[in-house]
JSON list of C-alpha atoms in Angstrom, two decimals:
[
{"chain": "Q", "resi": 914, "resn": "MET", "atom": "CA", "xyz": [0.00, 0.00, 0.00]},
{"chain": "Q", "resi": 915, "resn": "ASP", "atom": "CA", "xyz": [2.95, 2.28, -0.48]},
{"chain": "Q", "resi": 916, "resn": "ASP", "atom": "CA", "xyz": [1.43, 5.05, -2.56]},
{"chain": "Q", "resi": 917, "resn": "GLN", "atom": "CA", "xyz": [0.84, 8.78, -2.53]},
{"chain": "Q", "resi": 918, "resn": "HIS", "atom": "CA", "xyz": [-2.37, 8.51, -0.52]},
{"chain": "Q", "resi": 919, "resn": "LEU", "atom": "CA", "xyz": [-1.15, 6.48, 2.45]},
{"chain": "Q", "resi": 920, "resn": "ASP", "atom": "CA", "xyz": [2.30, 6.09, 3.94]},
{"chain": "Q", "resi": 921, "resn": "ASN", "atom": "CA", "xyz": [2.81, 2.38, 4.49]},
{"chain": "Q", "resi": 922, "resn": "ALA", "atom": "CA", "xyz": [5.61, 2.95, 7.00]},
{"chain": "Q", "resi": 923, "resn": "VAL", "atom": "CA", "xyz": [3.30, 5.02, 9.20]},
{"chain": "Q", "resi": 924, "resn": "LEU", "atom": "CA", "xyz": [0.58, 2.36, 9.02]},
{"chain": "Q", "resi": 925, "resn": "LEU", "atom": "CA", "xyz": [3.06, -0.38, 9.91]},
{"chain": "Q", "resi": 926, "resn": "GLY", "atom": "CA", "xyz": [4.26, 1.65, 12.87]},
{"chain": "Q", "resi": 927, "resn": "LEU", "atom": "CA", "xyz": [0.69, 2.20, 14.04]},
{"chain": "Q", "resi": 928, "resn": "GLN", "atom": "CA", "xyz": [-0.05, -1.49, 13.66]},
{"chain": "Q", "resi": 929, "resn": "GLU", "atom": "CA", "xyz": [2.98, -2.38, 15.80]},
{"chain": "Q", "resi": 930, "resn": "VAL", "atom": "CA", "xyz": [2.05, 0.11, 18.51]},
{"chain": "Q", "resi": 931, "resn": "MET", "atom": "CA", "xyz": [-1.70, -0.50, 18.51]},
{"chain": "Q", "resi": 932, "resn": "GLU", "atom": "CA", "xyz": [-1.56, -4.30, 18.03]},
{"chain": "Q", "resi": 933, "resn": "ASP", "atom": "CA", "xyz": [-5.12, -5.68, 18.49]},
{"chain": "Q", "resi": 934, "resn": "GLU", "atom": "CA", "xyz": [-6.55, -2.15, 18.64]},
{"chain": "Q", "resi": 935, "resn": "TYR", "atom": "CA", "xyz": [-5.29, -1.31, 15.13]},
{"chain": "Q", "resi": 936, "resn": "PRO", "atom": "CA", "xyz": [-8.60, -2.08, 13.36]},
{"chain": "Q", "resi": 937, "resn": "GLN", "atom": "CA", "xyz": [-10.46, 0.09, 15.85]},
{"chain": "Q", "resi": 938, "resn": "LEU", "atom": "CA", "xyz": [-8.00, 2.92, 15.19]},
{"chain": "Q", "resi": 939, "resn": "LEU", "atom": "CA", "xyz": [-8.66, 2.71, 11.45]},
{"chain": "Q", "resi": 940, "resn": "GLU", "atom": "CA", "xyz": [-12.42, 2.65, 11.95]},
{"chain": "Q", "resi": 941, "resn": "THR", "atom": "CA", "xyz": [-12.26, 5.57, 14.38]},
{"chain": "Q", "resi": 942, "resn": "PHE", "atom": "CA", "xyz": [-10.22, 7.63, 11.93]},
{"chain": "Q", "resi": 943, "resn": "ILE", "atom": "CA", "xyz": [-12.67, 6.94, 9.10]},
{"chain": "Q", "resi": 944, "resn": "ASN", "atom": "CA", "xyz": [-15.71, 7.82, 11.23]},
{"chain": "Q", "resi": 945, "resn": "ASP", "atom": "CA", "xyz": [-14.12, 10.87, 12.84]},
{"chain": "Q", "resi": 946, "resn": "SER", "atom": "CA", "xyz": [-13.01, 12.11, 9.44]},
{"chain": "Q", "resi": 947, "resn": "ARG", "atom": "CA", "xyz": [-16.58, 11.97, 8.15]},
{"chain": "Q", "resi": 948, "resn": "ASP", "atom": "CA", "xyz": [-17.63, 14.06, 11.14]},
{"chain": "Q", "resi": 949, "resn": "ARG", "atom": "CA", "xyz": [-14.79, 16.51, 10.52]},
{"chain": "Q", "resi": 950, "resn": "LEU", "atom": "CA", "xyz": [-15.87, 16.93, 6.90]},
{"chain": "Q", "resi": 951, "resn": "GLY", "atom": "CA", "xyz": [-19.37, 17.74, 8.13]},
{"chain": "Q", "resi": 952, "resn": "THR", "atom": "CA", "xyz": [-17.99, 20.31, 10.56]},
{"chain": "Q", "resi": 953, "resn": "LEU", "atom": "CA", "xyz": [-15.98, 21.92, 7.77]},
{"chain": "Q", "resi": 954, "resn": "GLN", "atom": "CA", "xyz": [-19.07, 22.10, 5.53]},
{"chain": "Q", "resi": 955, "resn": "GLN", "atom": "CA", "xyz": [-21.14, 23.65, 8.33]},
{"chain": "Q", "resi": 956, "resn": "ALA", "atom": "CA", "xyz": [-18.43, 26.20, 9.09]},
{"chain": "Q", "resi": 957, "resn": "LEU", "atom": "CA", "xyz": [-18.27, 27.16, 5.43]},
{"chain": "Q", "resi": 958, "resn": "GLY", "atom": "CA", "xyz": [-22.06, 27.51, 5.33]},
{"chain": "Q", "resi": 959, "resn": "ALA", "atom": "CA", "xyz": [-21.86, 29.82, 8.34]},
{"chain": "Q", "resi": 960, "resn": "ALA", "atom": "CA", "xyz": [-18.87, 31.70, 6.85]},
{"chain": "Q", "resi": 961, "resn": "ASP", "atom": "CA", "xyz": [-17.06, 30.97, 10.12]},
{"chain": "Q", "resi": 962, "resn": "ALA", "atom": "CA", "xyz": [-13.37, 31.28, 9.31]},
{"chain": "Q", "resi": 963, "resn": "GLN", "atom": "CA", "xyz": [-12.27, 30.58, 12.90]},
{"chain": "Q", "resi": 964, "resn": "THR", "atom": "CA", "xyz": [-14.15, 27.27, 13.10]},
{"chain": "Q", "resi": 965, "resn": "LEU", "atom": "CA", "xyz": [-12.87, 26.34, 9.64]},
{"chain": "Q", "resi": 966, "resn": "ARG", "atom": "CA", "xyz": [-9.31, 27.06, 10.70]},
{"chain": "Q", "resi": 967, "resn": "LEU", "atom": "CA", "xyz": [-9.54, 25.08, 13.93]},
{"chain": "Q", "resi": 968, "resn": "ALA", "atom": "CA", "xyz": [-11.33, 22.13, 12.33]},
{"chain": "Q", "resi": 969, "resn": "ALA", "atom": "CA", "xyz": [-8.87, 22.04, 9.42]},
{"chain": "Q", "resi": 970, "resn": "HIS", "atom": "CA", "xyz": [-5.94, 22.19, 11.85]},
{"chain": "Q", "resi": 971, "resn": "SER", "atom": "CA", "xyz": [-7.32, 19.28, 13.88]},
{"chain": "Q", "resi": 972, "resn": "PHE", "atom": "CA", "xyz": [-8.09, 17.24, 10.75]},
{"chain": "Q", "resi": 973, "resn": "LYS", "atom": "CA", "xyz": [-4.59, 17.95, 9.42]},
{"chain": "Q", "resi": 974, "resn": "GLY", "atom": "CA", "xyz": [-3.01, 16.53, 12.56]},
{"chain": "Q", "resi": 975, "resn": "SER", "atom": "CA", "xyz": [-5.18, 13.44, 12.47]},
{"chain": "Q", "resi": 976, "resn": "CYS", "atom": "CA", "xyz": [-4.32, 12.84, 8.81]},
{"chain": "Q", "resi": 977, "resn": "SER", "atom": "CA", "xyz": [-0.62, 13.27, 9.49]},
{"chain": "Q", "resi": 978, "resn": "ASN", "atom": "CA", "xyz": [-0.76, 10.81, 12.37]},
{"chain": "Q", "resi": 979, "resn": "MET", "atom": "CA", "xyz": [-2.54, 8.26, 10.19]},
{"chain": "Q", "resi": 980, "resn": "GLY", "atom": "CA", "xyz": [-0.07, 8.59, 7.31]},
{"chain": "Q", "resi": 981, "resn": "ALA", "atom": "CA", "xyz": [-2.34, 10.37, 4.84]},
{"chain": "Q", "resi": 982, "resn": "PRO", "atom": "CA", "xyz": [0.06, 13.04, 3.51]},
{"chain": "Q", "resi": 983, "resn": "LEU", "atom": "CA", "xyz": [-2.03, 14.37, 0.61]},
{"chain": "Q", "resi": 984, "resn": "LEU", "atom": "CA", "xyz": [-5.08, 14.72, 2.81]},
{"chain": "Q", "resi": 985, "resn": "ALA", "atom": "CA", "xyz": [-3.01, 16.43, 5.51]},
{"chain": "Q", "resi": 986, "resn": "GLY", "atom": "CA", "xyz": [-1.58, 18.82, 2.91]},
{"chain": "Q", "resi": 987, "resn": "LEU", "atom": "CA", "xyz": [-5.04, 19.76, 1.65]},
{"chain": "Q", "resi": 988, "resn": "CYS", "atom": "CA", "xyz": [-6.17, 20.38, 5.24]},
{"chain": "Q", "resi": 989, "resn": "ARG", "atom": "CA", "xyz": [-3.12, 22.60, 5.71]},
{"chain": "Q", "resi": 990, "resn": "GLN", "atom": "CA", "xyz": [-4.14, 24.61, 2.63]},
{"chain": "Q", "resi": 991, "resn": "LEU", "atom": "CA", "xyz": [-7.66, 24.93, 4.02]},
{"chain": "Q", "resi": 992, "resn": "GLU", "atom": "CA", "xyz": [-6.30, 26.00, 7.40]},
{"chain": "Q", "resi": 993, "resn": "ASP", "atom": "CA", "xyz": [-4.17, 28.66, 5.70]},
{"chain": "Q", "resi": 994, "resn": "ALA", "atom": "CA", "xyz": [-7.10, 29.94, 3.62]},
{"chain": "Q", "resi": 995, "resn": "ALA", "atom": "CA", "xyz": [-9.27, 30.19, 6.73]},
{"chain": "Q", "resi": 996, "resn": "ARG", "atom": "CA", "xyz": [-6.49, 31.95, 8.64]},
{"chain": "Q", "resi": 997, "resn": "ARG", "atom": "CA", "xyz": [-6.33, 34.52, 5.82]},
{"chain": "Q", "resi": 998, "resn": "GLU", "atom": "CA", "xyz": [-10.15, 34.63, 5.78]},
{"chain": "Q", "resi": 999, "resn": "CYS", "atom": "CA", "xyz": [-10.12, 33.78, 2.07]},
{"chain": "Q", "resi": 1000, "resn": "LEU", "atom": "CA", "xyz": [-13.37, 31.87, 2.19]},
{"chain": "Q", "resi": 1001, "resn": "GLU", "atom": "CA", "xyz": [-13.75, 31.98, -1.59]},
{"chain": "Q", "resi": 1002, "resn": "GLU", "atom": "CA", "xyz": [-10.94, 29.38, -1.75]},
{"chain": "Q", "resi": 1003, "resn": "VAL", "atom": "CA", "xyz": [-12.69, 27.02, 0.65]},
{"chain": "Q", "resi": 1004, "resn": "PRO", "atom": "CA", "xyz": [-15.35, 25.31, -1.53]},
{"chain": "Q", "resi": 1005, "resn": "ALA", "atom": "CA", "xyz": [-12.78, 24.02, -4.04]},
{"chain": "Q", "resi": 1006, "resn": "LEU", "atom": "CA", "xyz": [-10.49, 22.88, -1.22]},
{"chain": "Q", "resi": 1007, "resn": "LEU", "atom": "CA", "xyz": [-13.36, 21.10, 0.51]},
{"chain": "Q", "resi": 1008, "resn": "GLU", "atom": "CA", "xyz": [-14.17, 19.27, -2.73]},
{"chain": "Q", "resi": 1009, "resn": "ARG", "atom": "CA", "xyz": [-10.55, 18.16, -3.04]},
{"chain": "Q", "resi": 1010, "resn": "ILE", "atom": "CA", "xyz": [-10.47, 17.12, 0.63]},
{"chain": "Q", "resi": 1011, "resn": "ALA", "atom": "CA", "xyz": [-13.67, 15.10, 0.23]},
{"chain": "Q", "resi": 1012, "resn": "ALA", "atom": "CA", "xyz": [-12.32, 13.40, -2.90]},
{"chain": "Q", "resi": 1013, "resn": "GLU", "atom": "CA", "xyz": [-8.99, 12.57, -1.25]},
{"chain": "Q", "resi": 1014, "resn": "PHE", "atom": "CA", "xyz": [-10.75, 11.32, 1.88]},
{"chain": "Q", "resi": 1015, "resn": "ALA", "atom": "CA", "xyz": [-12.85, 9.01, -0.31]},
{"chain": "Q", "resi": 1016, "resn": "ILE", "atom": "CA", "xyz": [-9.65, 7.46, -1.69]},
{"chain": "Q", "resi": 1017, "resn": "VAL", "atom": "CA", "xyz": [-8.01, 7.23, 1.74]},
{"chain": "Q", "resi": 1018, "resn": "SER", "atom": "CA", "xyz": [-11.17, 5.73, 3.22]},
{"chain": "Q", "resi": 1019, "resn": "ILE", "atom": "CA", "xyz": [-11.31, 3.03, 0.54]},
{"chain": "Q", "resi": 1020, "resn": "ARG", "atom": "CA", "xyz": [-7.65, 2.20, 1.07]},
{"chain": "Q", "resi": 1021, "resn": "LEU", "atom": "CA", "xyz": [-8.04, 2.07, 4.85]},
{"chain": "Q", "resi": 1022, "resn": "LYS", "atom": "CA", "xyz": [-11.08, -0.19, 4.53]},
{"chain": "Q", "resi": 1023, "resn": "GLY", "atom": "CA", "xyz": [-8.90, -2.46, 2.39]},
{"chain": "Q", "resi": 1024, "resn": "GLU", "atom": "CA", "xyz": [-6.26, -2.35, 5.11]},
{"chain": "Q", "resi": 1025, "resn": "LEU", "atom": "CA", "xyz": [-8.93, -3.31, 7.64]},
{"chain": "Q", "resi": 1026, "resn": "GLN", "atom": "CA", "xyz": [-9.93, -6.30, 5.53]},
{"chain": "Q", "resi": 1027, "resn": "ARG", "atom": "CA", "xyz": [-6.33, -7.44, 5.10]},
{"chain": "Q", "resi": 1028, "resn": "HIS", "atom": "CA", "xyz": [-5.68, -7.08, 8.80]},
{"chain": "Q", "resi": 1029, "resn": "ARG", "atom": "CA", "xyz": [-8.81, -8.96, 9.85]},
{"chain": "Q", "resi": 1030, "resn": "PHE", "atom": "CA", "xyz": [-8.78, -11.70, 7.25]},
{"chain": "Q", "resi": 1031, "resn": "GLY", "atom": "CA", "xyz": [-5.20, -11.74, 6.00]}
]
């Protein structure tokens, strides 16, 4: 699974540290990420740059910890746009974040299947 969407070395490290809790970590990340995307959409709808910035910052850290570098980078761009209060940049970034999360989610679900049944 060594590709641009997920860092295999990070996932292997997490698997070693988390052991039997690794599948739960993956599921938690997927579910929490869906919630974070919803928070970002709501903040955009409310034109709330501060909430966007904080949510993007938190999501960025989570993505970095899970070895999703492209997703983390997009969250960093969103955080920067919100910090500058350039909300006109946000819809396109959110679309890219949602698309990248869809890819990451599919790959992590595959990782879950390999871990459980492999």
